[in-house]
Structure formats: C-alpha cells, structure tokens
Amino acid sequence: ARAEQWFARVEAGAACERDWGVPPAAPAVLGFSDTTLKYCNARLGEGWVARGEHRERCRRANVSILRIGGWTMCKNLEWLMCALRGRLAPAAVHARLRGQLVVSLPLSRLDTRRLQSGSFLVPHTGCGDFAENHVYFLEACVLSEVCTNRDQLFNLSRSVGDPFSFRCEYDRAGYARLREMLQR
C-alpha cells in the first residue's frame, strides 16, 4: 500500500514542489555524467569539454540536471517525472517549457560498455545500489515506458540550440505498466 501511494504521488507531481535547485526556465538535460558536463560547457561557449563542477557549470548555463545531496533512484524517478512534464521550474514557466528534455548523448548511441566502466557506486539507499553511469540507462528505460512517442527517443535529430531535444507525450497506461514492473 505504501509503494502504491508513493507511485501515485510521483504521478500526481507531488515532488515537483521540491526545491530541485533548478534555474528558472531551464530545460532538463539527460545523459552520462561527462556528456551532461560537456553540454553545459558548450552552452557556456567553452566547447564540448568535461571540466568544472557539474552543478555550478550547468546552473550558469541555465540547464537543469539532477545534482542533489542524498541522491536515490527514487528521487531520480521523481525528478524525471517532473522534468518530462515541464514542472521543475516555477509555475510561471511550466507552459513555456512543456516538458522539454535535452538528451546530451543520443540514445541510439548508447553503449552498454558504460555499464561496466569505472564510476563510483552510489551507497545503498533502499532504492538499490547503482553506479553513476547506470542512471542514464534507467532514464532512457523510464522514458521509453511513459512516453507515447517513445520511438522518437531512439531517432532524435539535431535541432537549432539544443542538439537532441525531446518532448515526452505522457502515457498514463505506460506509467501504470512501469509501476507494476518496478513493484514485482
């Protein structure tokens, strides 16, 4: 019963009111640790390089990434569900963002060798143990379940300003299936 309540709160957007440390009107960026940092640095005009501290660099680039203390896979799902609905920012900009997600590495280029690469292991949190590189795979899987336009995820093309923009068309039935899978 407790899990059902949590999933219902996530779908309703209860966590969207949390202070995610997101700049106003910032698109949410998904990707591996190094590709999100490179994306932020590129937006700052410094080229596609991985240098600097993620949170500070991306905030200066007006980009939303999930860099919070006490990270868990549960918080990651809450953040992703808010991001795909454009609800990470204050209410005034929700309509303008409409769930804009930016993918810093196209999903068609995902390489499972990243699952074995040297990343720090996130300590046990009750939501499982995961290396940082596992998270982007999780986010891709969640989006492929909860977006009716899931096929577009794997065929993203470059557009002006944000190289791999994606707007999720939310699928309630898909979320219900995801919830069931995660509770097994």
Coordinates of C-alpha atoms in Angstrom, one line a residue, residues 19-125:
D19 CA 13.5 22.8 -4.4
W20 CA 15.5 20.9 -7.1
G21 CA 17.9 23.8 -7.3
V22 CA 16.8 24.4 -10.9
P23 CA 17.4 27.8 -12.6
P24 CA 14.1 29.4 -13.9
A25 CA 13.1 28.3 -17.4
A26 CA 15.9 25.8 -17.7
P27 CA 15.5 22.7 -19.8
A28 CA 16.2 19.3 -18.2
V29 CA 19.3 17.6 -19.6
L30 CA 19.7 13.9 -19.5
G31 CA 22.9 11.9 -20.2
F32 CA 26.0 10.4 -18.8
S33 CA 28.0 12.5 -16.2
D34 CA 30.6 13.5 -18.7
T35 CA 28.2 14.3 -21.6
T36 CA 26.0 16.5 -19.4
L37 CA 29.0 18.5 -18.3
K38 CA 30.2 18.8 -21.8
Y39 CA 26.8 20.0 -22.9
C40 CA 26.8 22.7 -20.2
N41 CA 30.3 23.8 -21.0
A42 CA 29.3 24.1 -24.7
R43 CA 26.3 26.3 -23.8
L44 CA 28.7 28.5 -21.9
G45 CA 30.8 28.8 -25.1
E46 CA 33.7 26.8 -23.8
G47 CA 33.4 23.9 -26.2
W48 CA 32.5 20.2 -25.8
V49 CA 34.8 19.6 -22.8
A50 CA 34.4 17.9 -19.5
R51 CA 35.9 20.3 -16.9
G52 CA 34.5 22.1 -13.9
E53 CA 31.9 21.2 -11.3
H54 CA 28.6 19.9 -12.7
R55 CA 26.1 21.8 -10.6
E56 CA 27.8 25.2 -10.8
R57 CA 28.6 24.9 -14.6
C58 CA 25.1 23.8 -15.6
R59 CA 23.4 26.3 -13.4
R60 CA 25.5 29.1 -15.1
A61 CA 24.5 27.6 -18.5
N62 CA 20.8 27.7 -17.4
V63 CA 20.4 23.9 -17.6
S64 CA 18.7 21.6 -15.1
I65 CA 20.5 18.4 -14.1
L66 CA 19.8 16.2 -11.1
R67 CA 22.7 17.0 -8.8
I68 CA 21.3 17.0 -5.2
G69 CA 22.6 15.7 -1.9
G70 CA 21.1 12.4 -0.8
W71 CA 20.5 11.1 -4.3
T72 CA 18.5 7.9 -4.7
M73 CA 16.9 6.2 -7.7
C74 CA 13.5 7.1 -6.1
K75 CA 14.4 10.8 -6.2
N76 CA 15.7 10.3 -9.7
L77 CA 12.3 9.0 -10.8
E78 CA 10.5 11.9 -9.1
W79 CA 12.8 14.4 -10.8
L80 CA 12.4 12.7 -14.2
M81 CA 8.6 12.7 -14.0
C82 CA 8.6 16.4 -13.1
A83 CA 11.1 17.2 -15.9
L84 CA 9.1 15.3 -18.6
R85 CA 6.0 17.4 -17.7
G86 CA 7.9 20.7 -17.5
R87 CA 7.3 21.1 -13.8
L88 CA 10.8 21.5 -12.4
A89 CA 10.6 25.3 -12.8
P90 CA 8.3 27.7 -11.1
A91 CA 4.7 27.6 -12.3
A92 CA 5.0 30.7 -14.4
V93 CA 7.3 28.9 -16.9
H94 CA 5.6 25.5 -16.9
A95 CA 3.6 26.2 -20.1
R96 CA 6.7 27.5 -22.0
L97 CA 8.9 24.6 -21.1
R98 CA 6.1 21.9 -21.7
G99 CA 8.4 19.1 -20.7
Q100 CA 11.4 20.0 -22.9
L101 CA 14.1 17.4 -22.3
V102 CA 17.6 17.7 -23.9
V103 CA 19.5 14.5 -24.4
S104 CA 23.2 15.1 -24.3
L105 CA 24.0 11.8 -26.0
P106 CA 21.5 10.3 -28.5
L107 CA 20.0 7.1 -27.2
S108 CA 20.8 5.4 -30.5
R109 CA 24.5 5.8 -29.5
L110 CA 24.2 4.2 -26.0
D111 CA 26.9 1.7 -25.4
T112 CA 26.4 -1.0 -22.8
R113 CA 30.2 -0.9 -22.0
R114 CA 29.3 2.2 -20.0
L115 CA 27.6 -0.2 -17.5
Q116 CA 31.0 -1.7 -16.7
S117 CA 33.1 1.4 -16.8
G118 CA 34.7 2.9 -13.7
S119 CA 32.1 5.0 -11.9
F120 CA 31.5 5.5 -8.3
L121 CA 28.9 3.3 -6.7
V122 CA 26.1 5.1 -5.0
P123 CA 25.7 3.7 -1.5
H124 CA 22.7 1.6 -0.6
T125 CA 19.7 3.8 -0.1

